[in-house]
Amino acid sequence: MSARQLDRPGTALLRRLREPAPPQPERCAFCGRSVPDPHRHLVDTEEQALTCVCTACGLLFQQPAAAGGRYRGVPDRYLTDPDHRIGEQAWAALGIPVGTAFLFRNARQQRYVLLYPGPAGATESEPDEGAWQAALGASRLAAALEPDVEALLLRHTADGVHCHLVPIDVCYELVGRLRRCWKGFDGGAEARTELDAFFARLAERARPLREDGTR
C-alpha cells in the first residue's frame, strides 16, 4: 500500500474521530427545541435530576399539578439573612471537609441532603440532625427554603461563614466549574479564584430577606 493511499477517506475518518467533538447545543427535554444559555431548568423529583426546558415548556410546568407534580420549576431568587450568623463551632459540627457546601430538602425522602464540591463532582452526605439544627435551624432562610428546587449555599472563609438561599441549579453550576479546575485536596489556587469570582457575583445579586419572610 502506498503512502498516498493512507491519506484516503478511511484514514481521514479515523483522524476526525480522534479530534474532540464540537459542543452540542442544549435542547428542551420535552419539545426538543434548542435552548439558549442561560435557560430554565426543572427538577425531576423522582430522579433528583435537573432538566433543561425552553421558556414555553417551563411555563407549562408552573402549574402545581402538571405531570402529577413530578417536575418542579427552579425559582430565580437569591436571598441572604444579615441577622443570622453561623458560628465556628456550628460549622465544625457539620463535618464538611472543604470550605463550600450546599444543603437542600428532599421532599420525597423527607430529609435534608448536604453536598460539597470536589474533583469528582458533588459528594453527598446526610447531615447530623443536631448539627444541622445548631447551624441553621434558627435561620429564616431555612424556613423560606423551597424543597428540591432551592438550596442553602454555605462558604467558610477567614471572616466567617456566609449563607445564601439560591436556585439549586446554581449550586450544580458551581460544582461543575470547580471540577474543571480542582487541584489537590482543597482545590488549589485556581479553584479559590473561581470561588471568589462566583461568590462576588452572588453577593451582587442577593437581596436581604425582609422581616415578613419575603425578599
Short mmCIF file of C-alpha atoms in Angstrom, two decimals:
data_model
loop_
_atom_site.label_atom_id
_atom_site.label_comp_id
_atom_site.label_asym_id
_atom_site.label_seq_id
_atom_site.Cartn_x
_atom_site.Cartn_y
_atom_site.Cartn_z
CA MET A 1 0.00 0.00 0.00
CA SER A 2 1.43 3.37 -0.97
CA ALA A 3 1.78 6.38 1.31
CA ARG A 4 -0.72 8.20 -0.89
CA GLN A 5 -3.40 5.56 -0.27
CA LEU A 6 -3.06 6.05 3.53
CA ASP A 7 -4.45 9.56 3.16
CA ARG A 8 -7.76 8.43 1.60
CA PRO A 9 -11.25 8.83 3.25
CA GLY A 10 -10.90 5.93 5.73
CA THR A 11 -7.78 7.49 7.21
CA ALA A 12 -9.44 10.91 7.25
CA LEU A 13 -12.35 9.42 9.20
CA LEU A 14 -10.01 8.00 11.84
CA ARG A 15 -8.34 11.39 12.08
CA ARG A 16 -11.70 13.10 12.66
CA LEU A 17 -12.65 10.55 15.33
CA ARG A 18 -9.51 11.45 17.27
CA GLU A 19 -10.44 15.13 17.26
CA PRO A 20 -12.67 16.48 20.06
CA ALA A 21 -16.33 16.75 19.04
CA PRO A 22 -17.78 20.27 18.87
CA PRO A 23 -20.10 21.12 21.77
CA GLN A 24 -23.73 20.28 21.11
CA PRO A 25 -26.42 22.86 21.87
CA GLU A 26 -28.66 22.17 24.85
CA ARG A 27 -32.20 21.12 23.92
CA CYS A 28 -35.50 21.22 25.73
CA ALA A 29 -36.18 17.81 27.25
CA PHE A 30 -39.85 18.00 26.25
CA CYS A 31 -40.14 19.63 22.82
CA GLY A 32 -36.58 19.17 21.54
CA ARG A 33 -36.01 22.82 20.67
CA SER A 34 -32.54 24.24 21.23
CA VAL A 35 -32.40 26.46 24.29
CA PRO A 36 -30.16 29.49 24.86
CA ASP A 37 -27.59 29.80 27.60
CA PRO A 38 -28.68 30.64 30.25
CA HIS A 39 -32.02 28.83 30.21
CA ARG A 40 -34.59 27.49 32.62
CA HIS A 41 -34.45 24.19 34.49
CA LEU A 42 -36.95 21.84 36.08
CA VAL A 43 -36.19 19.41 38.86
CA ASP A 44 -37.31 15.84 38.22
CA THR A 45 -38.28 14.99 41.80
CA GLU A 46 -38.34 11.24 41.14
CA GLU A 47 -34.84 11.10 39.67
CA GLN A 48 -33.47 14.11 41.61
CA ALA A 49 -32.10 15.45 38.34
CA LEU A 50 -32.10 18.79 36.56
CA THR A 51 -33.88 19.00 33.20
CA CYS A 52 -33.33 21.74 30.60
CA VAL A 53 -36.50 23.38 29.26
CA CYS A 54 -37.43 26.16 26.88
CA THR A 55 -39.48 29.09 28.16
CA ALA A 56 -42.77 27.75 26.78
CA CYS A 57 -42.41 24.28 28.32
CA GLY A 58 -41.20 25.80 31.57
CA LEU A 59 -44.40 27.82 31.82
CA LEU A 60 -46.49 24.67 31.36
CA PHE A 61 -44.88 23.08 34.38
CA GLN A 62 -45.51 26.07 36.65
CA GLN A 63 -48.91 24.53 37.42
CA PRO A 64 -48.56 22.50 40.65
CA ALA A 65 -50.45 19.50 39.23
CA ALA A 66 -48.52 19.32 35.95
CA ALA A 67 -47.13 15.81 35.29
CA GLY A 68 -48.52 14.72 38.64
CA GLY A 69 -46.16 17.12 40.41
CA ARG A 70 -43.10 15.21 39.26
CA TYR A 71 -41.41 18.25 37.69
CA ARG A 72 -40.92 21.49 39.58
CA GLY A 73 -39.64 24.73 38.14
CA VAL A 74 -36.46 26.16 39.66
CA PRO A 75 -37.14 29.66 41.09
CA ASP A 76 -34.96 32.66 40.41
CA ARG A 77 -34.42 34.19 43.84
CA TYR A 78 -31.17 34.91 45.68
CA LEU A 79 -31.54 35.79 49.36
CA THR A 80 -29.42 36.49 52.42
CA ASP A 81 -30.30 36.88 56.10
CA PRO A 82 -27.99 39.55 57.56
CA ASP A 83 -29.34 38.90 61.07
CA HIS A 84 -28.25 35.25 61.20
CA ARG A 85 -24.68 34.10 61.73
CA ILE A 86 -23.22 30.59 61.74
CA GLY A 87 -20.52 30.24 64.38
CA GLU A 88 -17.25 28.36 64.01
CA GLN A 89 -18.37 25.63 66.40
CA ALA A 90 -21.61 25.06 64.48
CA TRP A 91 -19.70 24.92 61.18
CA ALA A 92 -17.20 22.42 62.59
CA ALA A 93 -20.05 20.20 63.81
CA LEU A 94 -21.36 19.87 60.24
CA GLY A 95 -18.14 18.00 59.39
CA ILE A 96 -17.67 19.49 55.93
CA PRO A 97 -14.10 18.73 54.74
CA VAL A 98 -13.93 21.69 52.32
CA GLY A 99 -14.91 25.33 52.60
CA THR A 100 -18.07 25.25 50.48
CA ALA A 101 -21.23 23.14 50.61
CA PHE A 102 -24.94 23.32 49.89
CA LEU A 103 -27.95 21.89 51.66
CA PHE A 104 -31.42 21.17 50.28
CA ARG A 105 -34.54 19.34 51.42
CA ASN A 106 -35.52 16.20 49.51
CA ALA A 107 -39.32 16.26 49.68
CA ARG A 108 -39.86 12.64 48.63
CA GLN A 109 -37.43 11.28 51.23
CA GLN A 110 -38.38 13.89 53.84
CA ARG A 111 -34.77 14.64 54.74
CA TYR A 112 -32.04 17.19 54.24
CA VAL A 113 -29.14 16.40 51.93
CA LEU A 114 -25.72 18.02 52.21
CA LEU A 115 -23.39 18.13 49.19
CA TYR A 116 -19.95 19.61 48.69
CA PRO A 117 -17.76 20.02 45.59
CA GLY A 118 -14.62 18.09 44.79
CA PRO A 119 -12.55 16.71 41.92
CA ALA A 120 -15.18 14.05 41.12
CA GLY A 121 -18.17 16.40 41.29
CA ALA A 122 -20.65 16.64 44.16
CA THR A 123 -20.18 14.40 47.20
CA GLU A 124 -23.39 13.70 49.12
CA SER A 125 -23.84 13.15 52.83
CA GLU A 126 -26.76 13.21 55.26
CA PRO A 127 -26.14 15.94 57.83
CA ASP A 128 -26.45 15.14 61.50
CA GLU A 129 -29.82 16.49 62.65
CA GLY A 130 -28.36 18.12 65.76
CA ALA A 131 -25.52 19.76 63.83
CA TRP A 132 -27.90 20.99 61.13
CA GLN A 133 -30.29 22.48 63.70
CA ALA A 134 -27.45 24.18 65.58
CA ALA A 135 -26.07 25.76 62.42
CA LEU A 136 -29.21 26.71 60.51
CA GLY A 137 -32.30 25.72 62.48
CA ALA A 138 -32.92 29.30 63.62
CA SER A 139 -32.31 30.81 60.18
CA ARG A 140 -35.23 32.45 58.37
CA LEU A 141 -33.56 31.36 55.14
CA ALA A 142 -34.04 27.74 56.16
CA ALA A 143 -37.70 28.44 56.89
CA ALA A 144 -38.14 30.05 53.46
CA LEU A 145 -36.35 27.26 51.56
CA GLU A 146 -38.42 25.55 48.83
CA PRO A 147 -37.84 21.76 48.84
CA ASP A 148 -35.98 20.20 45.88
CA VAL A 149 -35.59 23.42 43.89
CA GLU A 150 -33.64 25.73 46.23
CA ALA A 151 -30.58 25.27 48.42
CA LEU A 152 -28.67 26.98 51.19
CA LEU A 153 -25.19 27.64 49.80
CA LEU A 154 -22.52 27.94 52.51
CA ARG A 155 -18.96 29.19 52.33
CA HIS A 156 -16.45 29.23 55.17
CA THR A 157 -13.77 31.93 54.92
CA ALA A 158 -11.41 33.74 57.27
CA ASP A 159 -14.14 36.27 58.12
CA GLY A 160 -16.84 33.72 58.96
CA VAL A 161 -19.48 31.52 57.35
CA HIS A 162 -21.61 33.05 54.60
CA CYS A 163 -25.02 31.62 53.73
CA HIS A 164 -27.23 32.34 50.69
CA LEU A 165 -30.55 30.91 49.55
CA VAL A 166 -30.14 30.21 45.83
CA PRO A 167 -31.71 28.22 42.96
CA ILE A 168 -30.41 24.67 43.18
CA ASP A 169 -29.13 24.71 39.58
CA VAL A 170 -26.69 27.46 40.61
CA CYS A 171 -25.11 25.05 43.11
CA TYR A 172 -24.57 22.40 40.46
CA GLU A 173 -23.15 25.05 38.14
CA LEU A 174 -20.59 25.88 40.83
CA VAL A 175 -19.75 22.18 41.28
CA GLY A 176 -19.11 21.90 37.53
CA ARG A 177 -16.91 24.98 37.46
CA LEU A 178 -14.79 23.76 40.36
CA ARG A 179 -14.47 20.25 38.98
CA ARG A 180 -12.78 21.60 35.85
CA CYS A 181 -10.06 23.39 37.81
CA TRP A 182 -9.76 21.37 41.04
CA LYS A 183 -6.20 20.52 42.15
CA GLY A 184 -5.08 18.64 45.25
CA PHE A 185 -7.12 18.17 48.43
CA ASP A 186 -8.54 21.69 48.86
CA GLY A 187 -8.96 22.64 45.19
CA GLY A 188 -5.86 24.78 44.80
CA ALA A 189 -5.37 28.41 43.81
CA GLU A 190 -7.40 28.27 40.60
CA ALA A 191 -10.42 26.82 42.40
CA ARG A 192 -10.18 29.51 45.08
CA THR A 193 -10.09 32.20 42.40
CA GLU A 194 -13.15 30.64 40.78
CA LEU A 195 -14.93 30.58 44.15
CA ASP A 196 -14.07 34.23 44.86
CA ALA A 197 -15.47 35.34 41.49
CA PHE A 198 -18.59 33.18 41.87
CA PHE A 199 -19.44 34.50 45.35
CA ALA A 200 -18.70 38.08 44.30
CA ARG A 201 -21.36 37.75 41.58
CA LEU A 202 -23.68 36.10 44.07
CA ALA A 203 -23.25 38.93 46.59
CA GLU A 204 -24.22 41.47 43.92
CA ARG A 205 -27.37 39.56 43.06
CA ALA A 206 -28.58 38.51 46.52
CA ARG A 207 -31.18 40.56 48.39
CA PRO A 208 -31.84 40.61 52.14
CA LEU A 209 -34.79 38.64 53.46
CA ARG A 210 -37.37 41.01 54.91
CA GLU A 211 -38.93 40.67 58.35
CA ASP A 212 -42.09 39.12 56.84
CA GLY A 213 -40.01 36.32 55.29
CA THR A 214 -40.13 37.65 51.72
CA ARG A 215 -37.47 39.34 49.66
#
